[in-house]
C-alpha angles and dihedrals in degrees: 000000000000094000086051086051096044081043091052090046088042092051096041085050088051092049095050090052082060103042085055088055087048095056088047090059097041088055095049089052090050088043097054092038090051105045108022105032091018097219104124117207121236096217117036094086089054105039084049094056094048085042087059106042083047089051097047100044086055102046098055094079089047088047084052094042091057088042086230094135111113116298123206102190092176093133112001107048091142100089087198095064118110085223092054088051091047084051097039088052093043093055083044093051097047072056107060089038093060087043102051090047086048088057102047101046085038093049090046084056101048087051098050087050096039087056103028080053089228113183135195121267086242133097088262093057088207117197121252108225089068092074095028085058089064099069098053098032089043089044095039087061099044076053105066091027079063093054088051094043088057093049091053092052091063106032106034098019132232110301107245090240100045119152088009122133128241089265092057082060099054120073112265095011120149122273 
């Protein structure tokens, strides 16, 4: 079950990286038809924006997988110490509770636009429900990825670099 929920988190993380390049490339395209051929688009602005809160909705339980949300390491820098895991869980549990509020108030609101039929103000007269969707489906999955991630505090440890960038891990990278 926990490599079907890494896998989930590896695969919406994944997803998001591709959605931001999406966007780029949307905004390029609305960029070139506006100001050199003058012939503006009428939904790049809003498949964009569905494209980003999707994105970032999803990418939130692969940035937790990879323990690369901000890290504050004041008092408790040894990641072996019992006080660091009942921190650690403690940062992990504030998590879930703000997720599991979030779904359930974020699910209650795709369903009442999926079955009132509510539209966005635009051209494309999108239908709500697919940005509303992202809240409930993105923090669902940070959920679960945060019950994994407490399991693995106190099974497998905290991994010593944790929240640490790409340049903690190089030699001579800054700290």
């Amino acid at each position: 079950m926990i490599k079907l929920i890494d896998t989930l988190s590896e695969v919406a993380g994944k997803l998001a990286a591709w959605m931001f390049f999406a966007i780029g490339l949307f905004v390029t395209f609305e960029v070139v038809m506006r100001y050199v051929f003058t012939l503006p688009t009428i939904w790049v602005d809003e498949v964009s924006r569905i494209f980003q809160i999707w994105a970032t909705f999803l990418a939130a339980a692969f940035v937790l997988k990879h323990r690369d949300m901000i890290l504050i390491e004041v008092a408790f820098k040894d990641p072996t110490t019992l006080a660091r895991k009942i921190v650690e869980t403690f940062g992990l549990l504030a998590i879930l509770l703000f997720c599991g509020v979030a779904c359930w108030y974020g699910f209650e609101l795709w369903l009442k636009a999926a079955r009132a039929g509510h539209t966005t103000d635009t051209f494309l007269a999108t239908p709500k429900w697919i940005t509303h969707g992202s809240i409930w489906v993105g923090l669902g999955l940070l959920f679960i990825q945060g019950l994994v991630e407490i399991l693995r505090v106190w099974t497998v440890g905290i991994p010593p670099s944790a929240g640490h960038g790409a340049a903690d891990d190089q030699p001579g990278g800054v700290h």
